[in-house]
PDB file of C-alpha atoms in Angstrom:
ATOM      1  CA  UNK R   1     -86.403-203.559  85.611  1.00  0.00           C
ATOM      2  CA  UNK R   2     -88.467-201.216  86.624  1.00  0.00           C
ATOM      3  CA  UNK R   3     -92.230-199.526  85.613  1.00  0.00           C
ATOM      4  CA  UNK R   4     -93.844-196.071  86.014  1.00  0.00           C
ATOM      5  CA  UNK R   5     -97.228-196.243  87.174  1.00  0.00           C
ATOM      6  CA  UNK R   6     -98.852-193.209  88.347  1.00  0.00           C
ATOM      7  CA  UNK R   7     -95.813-191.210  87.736  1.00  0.00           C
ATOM      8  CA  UNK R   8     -93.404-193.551  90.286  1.00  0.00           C
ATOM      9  CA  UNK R   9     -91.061-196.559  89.768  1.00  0.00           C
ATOM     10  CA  UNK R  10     -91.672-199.691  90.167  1.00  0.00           C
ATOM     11  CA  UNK R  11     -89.319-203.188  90.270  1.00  0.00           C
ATOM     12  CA  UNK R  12     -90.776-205.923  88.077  1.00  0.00           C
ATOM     13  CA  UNK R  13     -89.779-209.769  89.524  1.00  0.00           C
ATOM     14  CA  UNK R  14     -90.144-212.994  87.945  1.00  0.00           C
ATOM     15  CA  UNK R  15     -90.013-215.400  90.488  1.00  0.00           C
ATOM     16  CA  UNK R  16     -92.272-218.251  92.259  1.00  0.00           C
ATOM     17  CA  UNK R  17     -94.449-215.654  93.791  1.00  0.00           C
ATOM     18  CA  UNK R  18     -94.939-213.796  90.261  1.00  0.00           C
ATOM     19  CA  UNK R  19     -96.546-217.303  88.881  1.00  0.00           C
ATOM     20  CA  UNK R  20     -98.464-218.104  91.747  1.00  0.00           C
ATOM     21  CA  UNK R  21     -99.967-214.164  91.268  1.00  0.00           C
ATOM     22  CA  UNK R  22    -100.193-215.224  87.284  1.00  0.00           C
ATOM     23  CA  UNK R  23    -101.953-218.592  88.110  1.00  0.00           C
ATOM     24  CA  UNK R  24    -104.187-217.200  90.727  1.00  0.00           C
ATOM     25  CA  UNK R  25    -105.286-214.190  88.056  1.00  0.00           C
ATOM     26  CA  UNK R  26    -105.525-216.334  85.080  1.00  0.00           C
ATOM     27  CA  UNK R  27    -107.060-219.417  86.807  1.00  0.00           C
ATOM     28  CA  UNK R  28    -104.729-221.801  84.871  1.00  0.00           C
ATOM     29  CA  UNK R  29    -101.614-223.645  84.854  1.00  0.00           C
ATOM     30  CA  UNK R  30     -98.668-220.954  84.658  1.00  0.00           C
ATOM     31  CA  UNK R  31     -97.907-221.261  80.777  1.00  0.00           C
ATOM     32  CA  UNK R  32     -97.578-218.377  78.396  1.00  0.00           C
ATOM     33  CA  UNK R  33     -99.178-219.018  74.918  1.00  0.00           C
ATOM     34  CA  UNK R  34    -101.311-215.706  73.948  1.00  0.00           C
ATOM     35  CA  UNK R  35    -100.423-212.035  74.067  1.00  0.00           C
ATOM     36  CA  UNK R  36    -103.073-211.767  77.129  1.00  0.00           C
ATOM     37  CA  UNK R  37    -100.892-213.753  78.995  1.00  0.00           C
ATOM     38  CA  UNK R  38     -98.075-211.699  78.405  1.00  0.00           C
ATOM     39  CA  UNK R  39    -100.033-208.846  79.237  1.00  0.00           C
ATOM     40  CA  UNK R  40    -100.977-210.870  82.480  1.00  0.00           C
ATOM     41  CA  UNK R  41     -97.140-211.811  83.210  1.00  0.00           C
ATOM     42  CA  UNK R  42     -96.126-208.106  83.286  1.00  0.00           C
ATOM     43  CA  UNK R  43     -99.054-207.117  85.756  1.00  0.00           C
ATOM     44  CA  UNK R  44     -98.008-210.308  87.711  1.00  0.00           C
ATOM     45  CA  UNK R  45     -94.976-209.341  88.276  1.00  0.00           C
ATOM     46  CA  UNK R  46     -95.563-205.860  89.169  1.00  0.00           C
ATOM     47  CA  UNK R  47     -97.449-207.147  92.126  1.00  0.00           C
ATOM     48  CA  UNK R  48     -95.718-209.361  92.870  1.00  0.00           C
ATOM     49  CA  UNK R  49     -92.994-207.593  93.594  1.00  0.00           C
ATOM     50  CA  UNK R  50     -95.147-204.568  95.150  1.00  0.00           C
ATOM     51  CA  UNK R  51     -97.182-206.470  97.897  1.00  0.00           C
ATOM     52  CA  UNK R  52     -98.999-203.106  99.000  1.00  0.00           C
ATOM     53  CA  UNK R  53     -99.193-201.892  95.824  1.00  0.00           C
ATOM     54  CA  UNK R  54    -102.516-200.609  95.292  1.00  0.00           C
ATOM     55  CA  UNK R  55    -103.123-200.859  91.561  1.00  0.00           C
ATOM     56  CA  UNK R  56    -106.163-202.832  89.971  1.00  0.00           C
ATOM     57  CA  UNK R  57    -106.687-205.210  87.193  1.00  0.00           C
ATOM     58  CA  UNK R  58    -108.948-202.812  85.934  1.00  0.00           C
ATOM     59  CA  UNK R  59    -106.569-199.600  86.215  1.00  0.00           C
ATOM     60  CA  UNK R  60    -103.251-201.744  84.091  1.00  0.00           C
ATOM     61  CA  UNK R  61    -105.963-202.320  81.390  1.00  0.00           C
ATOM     62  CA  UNK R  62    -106.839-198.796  81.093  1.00  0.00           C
ATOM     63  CA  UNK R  63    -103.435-197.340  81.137  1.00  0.00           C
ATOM     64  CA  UNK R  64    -101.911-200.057  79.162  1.00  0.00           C
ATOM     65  CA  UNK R  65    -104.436-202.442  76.568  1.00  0.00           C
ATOM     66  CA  UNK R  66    -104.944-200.297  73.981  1.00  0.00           C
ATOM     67  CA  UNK R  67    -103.040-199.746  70.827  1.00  0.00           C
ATOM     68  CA  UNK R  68    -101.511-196.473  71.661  1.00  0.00           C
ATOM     69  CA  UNK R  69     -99.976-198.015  75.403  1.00  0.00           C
ATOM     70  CA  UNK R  70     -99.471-201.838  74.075  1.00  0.00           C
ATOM     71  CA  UNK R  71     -96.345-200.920  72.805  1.00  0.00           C
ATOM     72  CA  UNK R  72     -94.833-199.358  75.695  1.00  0.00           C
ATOM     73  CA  UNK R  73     -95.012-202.635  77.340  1.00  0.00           C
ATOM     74  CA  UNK R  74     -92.608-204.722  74.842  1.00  0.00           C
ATOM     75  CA  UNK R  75     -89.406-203.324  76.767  1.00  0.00           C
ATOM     76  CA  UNK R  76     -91.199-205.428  79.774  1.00  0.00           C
ATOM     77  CA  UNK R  77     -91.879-208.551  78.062  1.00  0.00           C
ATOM     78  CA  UNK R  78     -88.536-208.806  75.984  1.00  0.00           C
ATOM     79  CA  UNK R  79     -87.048-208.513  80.109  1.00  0.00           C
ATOM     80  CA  UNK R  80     -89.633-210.978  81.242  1.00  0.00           C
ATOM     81  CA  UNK R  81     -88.592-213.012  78.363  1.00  0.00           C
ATOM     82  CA  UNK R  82     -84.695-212.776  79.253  1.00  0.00           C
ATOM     83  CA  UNK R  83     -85.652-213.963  82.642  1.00  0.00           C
ATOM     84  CA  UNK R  84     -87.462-216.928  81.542  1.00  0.00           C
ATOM     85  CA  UNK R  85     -84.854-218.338  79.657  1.00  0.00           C
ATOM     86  CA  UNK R  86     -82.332-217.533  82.263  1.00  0.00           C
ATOM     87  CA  UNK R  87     -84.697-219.970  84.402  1.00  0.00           C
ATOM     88  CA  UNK R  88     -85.129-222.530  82.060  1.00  0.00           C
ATOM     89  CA  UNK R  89     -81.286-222.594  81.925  1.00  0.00           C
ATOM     90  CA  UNK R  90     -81.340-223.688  85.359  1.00  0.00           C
ATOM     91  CA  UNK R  91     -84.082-226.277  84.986  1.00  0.00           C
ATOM     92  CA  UNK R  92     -82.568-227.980  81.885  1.00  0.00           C
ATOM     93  CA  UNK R  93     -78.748-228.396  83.820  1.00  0.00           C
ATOM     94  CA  UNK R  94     -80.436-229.529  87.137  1.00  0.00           C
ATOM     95  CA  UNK R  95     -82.126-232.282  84.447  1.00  0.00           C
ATOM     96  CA  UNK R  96     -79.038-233.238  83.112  1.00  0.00           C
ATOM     97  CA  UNK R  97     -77.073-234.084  86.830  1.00  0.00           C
TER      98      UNK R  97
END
């Protein structure tokens, strides 16, 4: 998956590094449970798959958080979704063995 910021693509992960990015900007316990931290996951994962990436906090808020932009994100969070439950898949077999 990929995301245009300042008129280039970007790839979007979801890994370790993508949580540790998402725990380190939230300053919480990875867990999604409001539409912040959805808003959060997709910024994580842009950086964290864009380690030079020079693109603020302050700069995804004002190109994305408002009512006209929110929606373009939903294509990113129904992928981030996919991938989550593609991990959890994982996590509930190595539970069962």
């Amino acid at each position: 998956m990929k995301i245009e910021i300042k008129g280039k693509e970007y790839p979007l992960v979801y890994n370790i590094r993508t949580m540790m990015v998402f725990e380190g900007l939230r300053n919480k316990a990875f867990g999604i449970t409001t539409v912040t931290d959805w808003l959060f996951l997709v910024y994580s994962s842009i950086l964290a798959a864009n380690k030079d990436l020079e693109y603020t906090l302050d700069e995804f808020i004002d190109d994305y958080m408002d009512d006209i932009h929110l929606e373009a994100l939903q294509p990113y969070i129904d992928w981030l979704r996919g991938q989550m439950q593609v991990s959890q898949q994982f996590v509930d077999k190595d539970e069962e063995d």
